[in-house]
mmCIF file of C-alpha atoms in Angstrom:
data_model
loop_
_atom_site.group_PDB
_atom_site.id
_atom_site.type_symbol
_atom_site.label_atom_id
_atom_site.label_comp_id
_atom_site.label_asym_id
_atom_site.label_seq_id
_atom_site.Cartn_x
_atom_site.Cartn_y
_atom_site.Cartn_z
ATOM 1 C CA MET M 1 25.197 25.982 28.816
ATOM 2 C CA ARG M 2 25.276 24.122 31.847
ATOM 3 C CA ILE M 3 21.425 22.280 32.009
ATOM 4 C CA ASP M 4 21.505 20.242 34.774
ATOM 5 C CA CYS M 5 20.889 23.502 37.657
ATOM 6 C CA PHE M 6 17.890 22.589 35.622
ATOM 7 C CA PHE M 7 16.692 19.008 36.587
ATOM 8 C CA ASP M 8 15.763 19.981 39.905
ATOM 9 C CA GLU M 9 12.841 22.049 38.001
ATOM 10 C CA PHE M 10 11.536 19.841 35.477
ATOM 11 C CA ILE M 11 11.103 17.654 37.723
ATOM 12 C CA ARG M 12 9.460 19.696 39.451
ATOM 13 C CA SER M 13 7.325 20.109 36.354
ATOM 14 C CA ILE M 14 5.760 17.028 36.362
ATOM 15 C CA SER M 15 2.905 16.679 37.816
ATOM 16 C CA PRO M 16 3.902 13.769 40.642
ATOM 17 C CA LYS M 17 -0.334 12.574 41.041
ATOM 18 C CA TYR M 18 -1.620 13.070 36.758
ATOM 19 C CA GLU M 19 1.970 11.497 35.725
ATOM 20 C CA LYS M 20 3.565 9.455 37.787
ATOM 21 C CA ASP M 21 5.281 7.015 35.783
ATOM 22 C CA LEU M 22 6.672 9.736 33.832
ATOM 23 C CA ARG M 23 8.197 11.656 36.987
ATOM 24 C CA LYS M 24 9.793 8.815 38.310
ATOM 25 C CA THR M 25 11.119 7.352 34.924
ATOM 26 C CA ALA M 26 12.495 11.510 34.738
ATOM 27 C CA LYS M 27 13.954 10.868 37.829
ATOM 28 C CA MET M 28 15.141 7.638 37.564
ATOM 29 C CA LEU M 29 17.442 8.824 34.139
ATOM 30 C CA LEU M 30 18.412 12.387 35.426
ATOM 31 C CA PHE M 31 19.821 11.358 38.604
ATOM 32 C CA GLY M 32 20.041 7.600 38.293
ATOM 33 C CA GLU M 33 23.321 5.354 38.374
ATOM 34 C CA LYS M 34 22.661 2.903 36.029
ATOM 35 C CA GLU M 35 24.784 2.824 33.113
ATOM 36 C CA TYR M 36 22.227 4.617 31.120
ATOM 37 C CA CYS M 37 21.065 7.327 32.740
ATOM 38 C CA LEU M 38 21.943 11.389 31.460
ATOM 39 C CA PRO M 39 24.539 11.177 33.796
ATOM 40 C CA LYS M 40 26.869 8.625 32.885
ATOM 41 C CA MET M 41 27.241 10.421 29.894
ATOM 42 C CA ALA M 42 30.303 12.465 28.865
ATOM 43 C CA GLY M 43 29.530 16.207 29.667
ATOM 44 C CA TYR M 44 26.098 15.771 30.300
ATOM 45 C CA GLU M 45 26.053 18.678 31.830
ATOM 46 C CA GLU M 46 26.681 20.702 28.708
ATOM 47 C CA SER M 47 23.901 21.523 26.438
ATOM 48 C CA GLU M 48 25.994 21.793 22.836
ATOM 49 C CA TYR M 49 26.492 17.838 23.798
ATOM 50 C CA LEU M 50 22.625 17.470 24.837
ATOM 51 C CA GLY M 51 21.419 15.515 21.362
ATOM 52 C CA GLU M 52 24.128 13.272 21.175
ATOM 53 C CA ASN M 53 23.797 11.982 24.846
ATOM 54 C CA ILE M 54 20.339 11.809 24.848
ATOM 55 C CA ARG M 55 20.495 9.130 21.487
ATOM 56 C CA GLU M 56 23.379 7.314 23.958
ATOM 57 C CA SER M 57 20.840 7.278 26.971
ATOM 58 C CA VAL M 58 17.958 6.271 24.646
ATOM 59 C CA LYS M 59 20.299 2.878 23.075
ATOM 60 C CA ARG M 60 21.564 1.729 26.398
ATOM 61 C CA VAL M 61 18.150 1.897 28.075
ATOM 62 C CA PRO M 62 17.332 -2.484 28.029
ATOM 63 C CA ARG M 63 13.708 -1.783 27.820
ATOM 64 C CA GLY M 64 10.978 0.848 27.387
ATOM 65 C CA LYS M 65 12.592 2.771 25.157
ATOM 66 C CA ASP M 66 9.445 4.768 23.952
ATOM 67 C CA ASN M 67 9.087 5.944 27.519
ATOM 68 C CA ALA M 68 12.946 7.640 28.206
ATOM 69 C CA ILE M 69 12.388 9.515 24.806
ATOM 70 C CA ARG M 70 8.535 10.671 25.914
ATOM 71 C CA VAL M 71 10.816 12.045 29.075
ATOM 72 C CA TYR M 72 13.776 13.687 26.809
ATOM 73 C CA ARG M 73 11.347 15.358 24.665
ATOM 74 C CA ARG M 74 9.519 17.199 27.528
ATOM 75 C CA LEU M 75 12.402 18.223 29.227
ATOM 76 C CA VAL M 76 14.368 19.345 25.588
ATOM 77 C CA ALA M 77 11.230 21.162 25.526
ATOM 78 C CA PHE M 78 11.344 22.205 29.216
ATOM 79 C CA LEU M 79 15.290 23.961 28.152
ATOM 80 C CA GLN M 80 14.125 25.734 25.470
ATOM 81 C CA GLU M 81 11.326 27.362 27.000
ATOM 82 C CA LYS M 82 13.836 28.291 29.332
ATOM 83 C CA GLY M 83 16.547 29.908 27.179
ATOM 84 C CA VAL M 84 18.994 26.739 26.662
ATOM 85 C CA GLU M 85 19.188 26.617 22.518
ATOM 86 C CA THR M 86 18.818 23.045 22.026
ATOM 87 C CA THR M 87 17.503 20.734 19.345
ATOM 88 C CA VAL M 88 17.414 16.943 19.275
ATOM 89 C CA ALA M 89 16.379 14.324 16.765
ATOM 90 C CA PHE M 90 14.056 11.788 17.767
ATOM 91 C CA PRO M 91 13.617 9.281 15.518
ATOM 92 C CA PRO M 92 10.344 9.467 13.870
ATOM 93 C CA ILE M 93 8.569 6.188 14.993
ATOM 94 C CA PRO M 94 8.106 4.600 17.960
ATOM 95 C CA ILE M 95 11.291 2.409 19.000
ATOM 96 C CA ASP M 96 9.760 -0.875 21.256
ATOM 97 C CA SER M 97 6.988 -1.468 18.652
ATOM 98 C CA SER M 98 9.375 -4.079 16.268
ATOM 99 C CA PHE M 99 5.976 -3.750 13.695
ATOM 100 C CA GLU M 100 6.601 -0.097 13.612
ATOM 101 C CA ARG M 101 10.663 -0.087 12.973
ATOM 102 C CA GLN M 102 10.289 -2.815 10.330
ATOM 103 C CA MET M 103 7.434 -1.163 8.465
ATOM 104 C CA PHE M 104 10.007 2.053 8.633
ATOM 105 C CA ILE M 105 12.953 -0.077 7.446
ATOM 106 C CA ALA M 106 11.046 -1.376 4.400
ATOM 107 C CA LYS M 107 10.533 2.098 3.022
ATOM 108 C CA TYR M 108 13.637 3.724 4.560
ATOM 109 C CA LEU M 109 16.030 1.363 2.369
ATOM 110 C CA GLN M 110 14.255 2.316 -0.595
ATOM 111 C CA GLY M 111 16.145 5.561 -0.888
ATOM 112 C CA GLU M 112 19.079 5.316 -3.961
ATOM 113 C CA ARG M 113 21.556 6.544 -0.626
ATOM 114 C CA ALA M 114 19.991 5.345 2.142
ATOM 115 C CA HIS M 115 22.179 3.014 4.001
ATOM 116 C CA ILE M 116 21.304 0.910 6.543
ATOM 117 C CA SER M 117 24.632 1.885 8.743
ATOM 118 C CA ASP M 118 22.588 5.142 9.095
ATOM 119 C CA LEU M 119 19.174 3.531 10.919
ATOM 120 C CA VAL M 120 22.013 3.059 14.006
ATOM 121 C CA ASN M 121 21.695 6.981 14.923
ATOM 122 C CA LEU M 122 18.504 7.622 12.976
ATOM 123 C CA LEU M 123 16.074 5.095 15.077
ATOM 124 C CA TRP M 124 18.825 5.200 17.775
ATOM 125 C CA ILE M 125 18.517 0.992 18.080
ATOM 126 C CA SER M 126 21.719 -1.321 18.304
ATOM 127 C CA ASP M 127 23.334 -3.242 15.305
ATOM 128 C CA ARG M 128 21.529 -6.593 16.135
ATOM 129 C CA THR M 129 18.356 -5.455 16.873
ATOM 130 C CA ILE M 130 18.773 -4.184 12.793
ATOM 131 C CA ASP M 131 20.212 -6.752 11.884
ATOM 132 C CA GLN M 132 16.641 -9.461 12.511
ATOM 133 C CA ASP M 133 14.775 -6.813 12.077
ATOM 134 C CA LEU M 134 16.134 -7.465 8.355
ATOM 135 C CA GLN M 135 15.925 -10.863 8.661
ATOM 136 C CA ARG M 136 12.096 -10.696 9.113
ATOM 137 C CA LEU M 137 11.782 -8.225 6.707
ATOM 138 C CA TYR M 138 13.591 -10.192 4.125
ATOM 139 C CA ARG M 139 12.534 -13.492 4.662
ATOM 140 C CA THR M 140 15.720 -14.945 5.790
ATOM 141 C CA SER M 141 14.452 -15.387 9.541
ATOM 142 C CA ASP M 142 12.160 -18.233 10.427
ATOM 143 C CA ASP M 143 9.377 -15.727 12.063
ATOM 144 C CA PRO M 144 8.470 -13.383 9.795
ATOM 145 C CA ILE M 145 6.448 -10.569 10.496
ATOM 146 C CA GLN M 146 2.236 -11.032 10.291
ATOM 147 C CA VAL M 147 0.053 -8.207 8.761
ATOM 148 C CA CYS M 148 -3.242 -9.851 9.683
ATOM 149 C CA GLY M 149 -2.753 -13.003 9.941
ATOM 150 C CA ARG M 150 -0.364 -13.719 6.417
ATOM 151 C CA PRO M 151 3.533 -12.985 6.419
ATOM 152 C CA PHE M 152 5.210 -10.605 5.091
ATOM 153 C CA PHE M 153 8.001 -10.670 3.441
ATOM 154 C CA ILE M 154 9.896 -9.433 0.344
ATOM 155 C CA PRO M 155 11.628 -11.276 -1.604
ATOM 156 C CA GLU M 156 14.152 -11.365 -4.558
ATOM 157 C CA SER M 157 16.477 -8.762 -1.516
ATOM 158 C CA THR M 158 20.151 -8.603 -2.182
ATOM 159 C CA ARG M 159 22.299 -6.244 0.562
ATOM 160 C CA VAL M 160 25.071 -4.472 -1.556
ATOM 161 C CA LYS M 161 27.440 -2.692 -0.402
ATOM 162 C CA GLY M 162 25.121 -2.282 3.341
ATOM 163 C CA GLN M 163 22.388 -1.367 1.230
ATOM 164 C CA ILE M 164 18.726 -3.361 0.405
ATOM 165 C CA ARG M 165 18.505 -3.519 -3.478
ATOM 166 C CA SER M 166 14.904 -5.846 -4.007
ATOM 167 C CA ALA M 167 13.533 -7.210 -7.962
ATOM 168 C CA SER M 168 10.123 -4.445 -6.095
ATOM 169 C CA THR M 169 9.565 -2.754 -3.090
ATOM 170 C CA ALA M 170 7.215 -3.215 -0.987
ATOM 171 C CA HIS M 171 5.115 0.400 -0.135
ATOM 172 C CA PRO M 172 3.242 -0.633 2.744
ATOM 173 C CA LEU M 173 -0.832 1.241 3.609
ATOM 174 C CA PHE M 174 -2.271 0.370 6.072
ATOM 175 C CA LEU M 175 -5.929 2.456 5.630
ATOM 176 C CA THR M 176 -8.690 3.404 7.979
ATOM 177 C CA GLU M 177 -11.413 3.837 6.067
ATOM 178 C CA ASN M 178 -15.545 3.770 6.128
ATOM 179 C CA LEU M 179 -16.504 1.159 4.815
ATOM 180 C CA THR M 180 -18.321 2.844 2.188
ATOM 181 C CA GLN M 181 -15.032 4.154 1.594
ATOM 182 C CA VAL M 182 -13.852 0.849 1.307
ATOM 183 C CA ILE M 183 -16.773 -0.872 -0.956
ATOM 184 C CA ILE M 184 -15.857 2.340 -3.350
ATOM 185 C CA MET M 185 -12.302 1.106 -3.547
ATOM 186 C CA LEU M 186 -12.750 -2.282 -4.131
ATOM 187 C CA GLU M 187 -15.545 -1.286 -7.228
ATOM 188 C CA GLY M 188 -12.976 0.402 -8.995
ATOM 189 C CA LEU M 189 -10.293 -2.016 -8.697
ATOM 190 C CA ARG M 190 -12.636 -4.545 -10.633
ATOM 191 C CA VAL M 191 -13.207 -2.002 -12.243
ATOM 192 C CA MET M 192 -9.738 -1.683 -13.405
ATOM 193 C CA ALA M 193 -8.575 -5.726 -13.163
ATOM 194 C CA GLU M 194 -10.606 -5.604 -16.449
ATOM 195 C CA ASN M 195 -8.407 -3.976 -18.529
ATOM 196 C CA PRO M 196 -6.045 -6.543 -19.247
ATOM 197 C CA LEU M 197 -2.992 -4.529 -18.121
ATOM 198 C CA HIS M 198 -3.436 -4.062 -14.872
ATOM 199 C CA THR M 199 -5.715 -6.996 -13.558
ATOM 200 C CA ARG M 200 -3.440 -8.909 -11.743
ATOM 201 C CA TYR M 201 -2.662 -5.296 -10.387
ATOM 202 C CA ALA M 202 -6.240 -4.618 -9.202
ATOM 203 C CA ALA M 203 -6.689 -8.621 -7.766
ATOM 204 C CA ALA M 204 -3.866 -8.141 -5.718
ATOM 205 C CA SER M 205 -4.214 -4.622 -4.345
ATOM 206 C CA ALA M 206 -8.121 -5.507 -3.773
ATOM 207 C CA ALA M 207 -6.899 -8.741 -2.243
ATOM 208 C CA ASP M 208 -4.684 -6.287 0.664
ATOM 209 C CA ILE M 209 -7.623 -4.470 1.808
ATOM 210 C CA TRP M 210 -10.245 -7.721 1.607
ATOM 211 C CA GLN M 211 -8.157 -9.560 4.049
ATOM 212 C CA GLN M 212 -7.656 -6.196 6.009
ATOM 213 C CA LEU M 213 -11.523 -6.187 6.792
ATOM 214 C CA SER M 214 -13.451 -7.199 10.202
ATOM 215 C CA ASP M 215 -15.820 -11.205 9.071
ATOM 216 C CA TYR M 216 -18.299 -8.351 9.833
ATOM 217 C CA ALA M 217 -17.145 -6.113 7.335
ATOM 218 C CA LYS M 218 -17.246 -8.372 4.575
ATOM 219 C CA GLY M 219 -20.401 -9.775 5.868
ATOM 220 C CA ARG M 220 -21.580 -6.021 4.827
ATOM 221 C CA ILE M 221 -20.613 -5.762 1.353
ATOM 222 C CA ARG M 222 -21.793 -9.296 0.743
ATOM 223 C CA PHE M 223 -24.915 -8.072 1.722
ATOM 224 C CA VAL M 224 -24.821 -4.806 -0.060
ATOM 225 C CA LEU M 225 -23.193 -6.382 -3.263
ATOM 226 C CA SER M 226 -25.776 -8.792 -2.773
ATOM 227 C CA ASP M 227 -29.170 -6.470 -3.835
ATOM 228 C CA LEU M 228 -27.290 -4.163 -6.039
ATOM 229 C CA MET M 229 -24.434 -5.835 -8.151
ATOM 230 C CA PRO M 230 -24.424 -9.324 -7.397
ATOM 231 C CA GLU M 231 -22.587 -10.226 -10.161
ATOM 232 C CA ALA M 232 -19.765 -9.063 -8.725
ATOM 233 C CA LEU M 233 -20.091 -11.355 -5.869
ATOM 234 C CA THR M 234 -17.742 -13.923 -7.435
ATOM 235 C CA TRP M 235 -14.473 -11.592 -8.009
ATOM 236 C CA TYR M 236 -14.824 -10.787 -4.211
ATOM 237 C CA GLU M 237 -15.443 -14.616 -3.546
ATOM 238 C CA ASN M 238 -12.391 -14.701 -5.444
ATOM 239 C CA LEU M 239 -10.165 -11.916 -2.983
ATOM 240 C CA GLU M 240 -10.679 -14.562 0.074
ATOM 241 C CA SER M 241 -8.396 -16.789 -1.523
ATOM 242 C CA GLN M 242 -5.071 -15.163 -2.816
ATOM 243 C CA ASN M 243 -3.356 -15.437 0.562
ATOM 244 C CA GLU M 244 -0.039 -13.450 -0.397
ATOM 245 C CA SER M 245 0.488 -10.382 1.314
ATOM 246 C CA PHE M 246 2.996 -9.275 -1.042
ATOM 247 C CA CYS M 247 3.246 -9.185 -4.136
ATOM 248 C CA SER M 248 6.642 -8.268 -6.298
ATOM 249 C CA GLU M 249 5.887 -6.368 -10.168
ATOM 250 C CA TYR M 250 7.423 -9.811 -11.563
ATOM 251 C CA GLN M 251 4.596 -12.086 -9.391
ATOM 252 C CA CYS M 252 1.241 -9.678 -10.293
ATOM 253 C CA SER M 253 3.238 -9.839 -14.134
ATOM 254 C CA VAL M 254 2.669 -14.177 -14.571
ATOM 255 C CA ASN M 255 0.477 -15.684 -17.003
ATOM 256 C CA GLY M 256 1.329 -14.414 -20.470
ATOM 257 C CA ASN M 257 0.986 -10.611 -19.102
ATOM 258 C CA VAL M 258 4.162 -8.630 -18.455
ATOM 259 C CA LEU M 259 2.987 -4.988 -20.010
ATOM 260 C CA LEU M 260 2.925 -3.160 -17.679
ATOM 261 C CA ASP M 261 5.856 -4.072 -15.948
ATOM 262 C CA CYS M 262 8.142 -3.820 -19.221
ATOM 263 C CA ILE M 263 6.908 -0.383 -19.594
ATOM 264 C CA LYS M 264 7.880 0.834 -16.489
ATOM 265 C CA ASN M 265 10.848 -0.315 -16.020
ATOM 266 C CA GLU M 266 11.425 -0.689 -19.580
ATOM 267 C CA LYS M 267 12.424 -4.096 -20.084
ATOM 268 C CA SER M 268 12.509 -5.834 -23.232
ATOM 269 C CA PHE M 269 9.300 -8.178 -24.387
ATOM 270 C CA PHE M 270 7.345 -10.276 -26.735
ATOM 271 C CA VAL M 271 4.155 -9.946 -28.029
ATOM 272 C CA GLU M 272 1.495 -12.521 -29.143
ATOM 273 C CA TYR M 273 -0.938 -10.077 -31.167
ATOM 274 C CA ARG M 274 -4.412 -10.478 -32.273
ATOM 275 C CA THR M 275 -4.703 -8.514 -35.903
ATOM 276 C CA ASP M 276 -7.356 -8.206 -38.318
ATOM 277 C CA THR M 277 -6.213 -10.984 -40.455
ATOM 278 C CA GLY M 278 -4.681 -13.601 -37.964
ATOM 279 C CA THR M 279 -2.007 -13.457 -34.923
ATOM 280 C CA VAL M 280 1.338 -11.678 -35.258
ATOM 281 C CA PHE M 281 4.872 -12.434 -32.651
ATOM 282 C CA TYR M 282 6.300 -9.385 -32.008
ATOM 283 C CA LYS M 283 9.706 -9.979 -30.411
ATOM 284 C CA ASN M 284 12.611 -8.405 -28.801
ATOM 285 C CA CYS M 285 9.342 -5.394 -28.305
ATOM 286 C CA ARG M 286 10.357 -1.832 -26.680
ATOM 287 C CA PHE M 287 7.625 0.583 -25.625
ATOM 288 C CA VAL M 288 8.616 3.982 -27.270
ATOM 289 C CA ASN M 289 8.349 6.210 -24.611
ATOM 290 C CA ARG M 290 5.127 8.909 -24.198
ATOM 291 C CA SER M 291 3.187 6.513 -26.523
ATOM 292 C CA PHE M 292 0.500 5.307 -23.661
ATOM 293 C CA ARG M 293 -2.778 6.273 -24.552
ATOM 294 C CA GLN M 294 -6.222 5.775 -24.062
ATOM 295 C CA GLU M 295 -8.627 5.772 -27.092
ATOM 296 C CA ASP M 296 -11.623 4.362 -26.805
ATOM 297 C CA GLY M 297 -11.663 3.075 -23.709
ATOM 298 C CA VAL M 298 -8.143 0.461 -24.691
ATOM 299 C CA THR M 299 -4.880 1.331 -23.702
ATOM 300 C CA VAL M 300 -3.069 2.288 -26.967
ATOM 301 C CA ILE M 301 1.147 2.214 -26.813
ATOM 302 C CA ASP M 302 3.279 1.435 -29.978
ATOM 303 C CA VAL M 303 6.918 -0.351 -29.691
ATOM 304 C CA ASP M 304 9.830 -1.239 -31.276
ATOM 305 C CA CYS M 305 9.803 -4.304 -32.430
ATOM 306 C CA ASP M 306 11.523 -7.272 -34.816
ATOM 307 C CA LYS M 307 8.800 -5.337 -38.274
ATOM 308 C CA GLY M 308 9.453 -2.029 -36.765
ATOM 309 C CA ARG M 309 7.579 -0.204 -34.873
ATOM 310 C CA LYS M 310 4.034 -1.011 -34.453
ATOM 311 C CA THR M 311 0.438 0.009 -32.335
ATOM 312 C CA ILE M 312 -0.692 -2.636 -29.479
ATOM 313 C CA ARG M 313 -4.155 -2.007 -28.107
ATOM 314 C CA SER M 314 -4.453 -4.440 -24.652
ATOM 315 C CA ASP M 315 -7.950 -5.803 -25.499
ATOM 316 C CA ARG M 316 -6.023 -7.701 -28.391
ATOM 317 C CA VAL M 317 -2.924 -8.714 -26.928
ATOM 318 C CA ILE M 318 -3.363 -12.478 -26.702
ATOM 319 C CA ARG M 319 0.169 -13.567 -24.220
ATOM 320 C CA SER M 320 3.260 -11.500 -23.705
ATOM 321 C CA THR M 321 6.256 -12.590 -22.091
ATOM 322 C CA TYR M 322 9.809 -11.669 -21.051
ATOM 323 C CA SER M 323 11.008 -14.289 -23.516
ATOM 324 C CA CYS M 324 10.151 -15.866 -26.478
ATOM 325 C CA GLU M 325 10.271 -19.580 -25.552
ATOM 326 C CA GLU M 326 7.254 -18.012 -22.572
ATOM 327 C CA LEU M 327 5.438 -16.733 -25.725
ATOM 328 C CA LEU M 328 5.844 -20.411 -27.445
ATOM 329 C CA ALA M 329 5.326 -22.049 -24.531
ATOM 330 C CA ASP M 330 2.390 -24.145 -24.221
#
């Protein structure tokens, strides 16, 4: 079905007073002579090619792609009201924002079937732009992404057959909570940090939240806690000195505590353990599936190791490491 007969009516539907810029962009895209204008696309007047042509038009727009998408969204809705059967899969995010793109890419490429080549048609951007975004995400650029003033990149990542494989996937979360919610989250993480299995993970998560707060919010939290829980202030002050923007599971498992990483990712590990009669070493431990439990507030797991099947209480683990050499090191 021909759609170009609706273009003039569509332009008139855009308010010249309140939507002046949108109207100007619409006229340019639908009647202009630039190589990115819709009339420059093959078969532009046919509804069956509309989705493909709109995508190609936006990809060619040198700047202001989101404004072009805004016009095309309105056009598609207008055509549908006129009885034209057409749908267009627009990008799921604002694509002019490099930060929005990079956060989307970081999440999208975690899928097992997700390929870098998918992003061209998904986000309507060029291969060159995608490559630049990937460089900033995966630490191959001298200009990494900045999140709250701290560099953000995903370490230990490689490209394999058009896919990204990382030792640990990043899950960017930027919260919009009120101050009481923030305090509750931080207090929950502080309590979680008392569990040896969770200490590093909880502290890293709390530091991520703390670094995103304003100086005003930090001051209010200190003021409230100085009366309610003055003994907790030291833990909060330590959050200020943790500058990592993203910690891999390996980074969260340093300092002789790798149990959670090994349980989750089915890795073997070595344990120095305190029993009722002394200290023992368990080698080549493997977590027994579905044995994770809580007993008297303590995390307990079963493992198969060089000494057979053993029960391990987290409060009795002196050290846990990936290798025997690490375990025996001073």
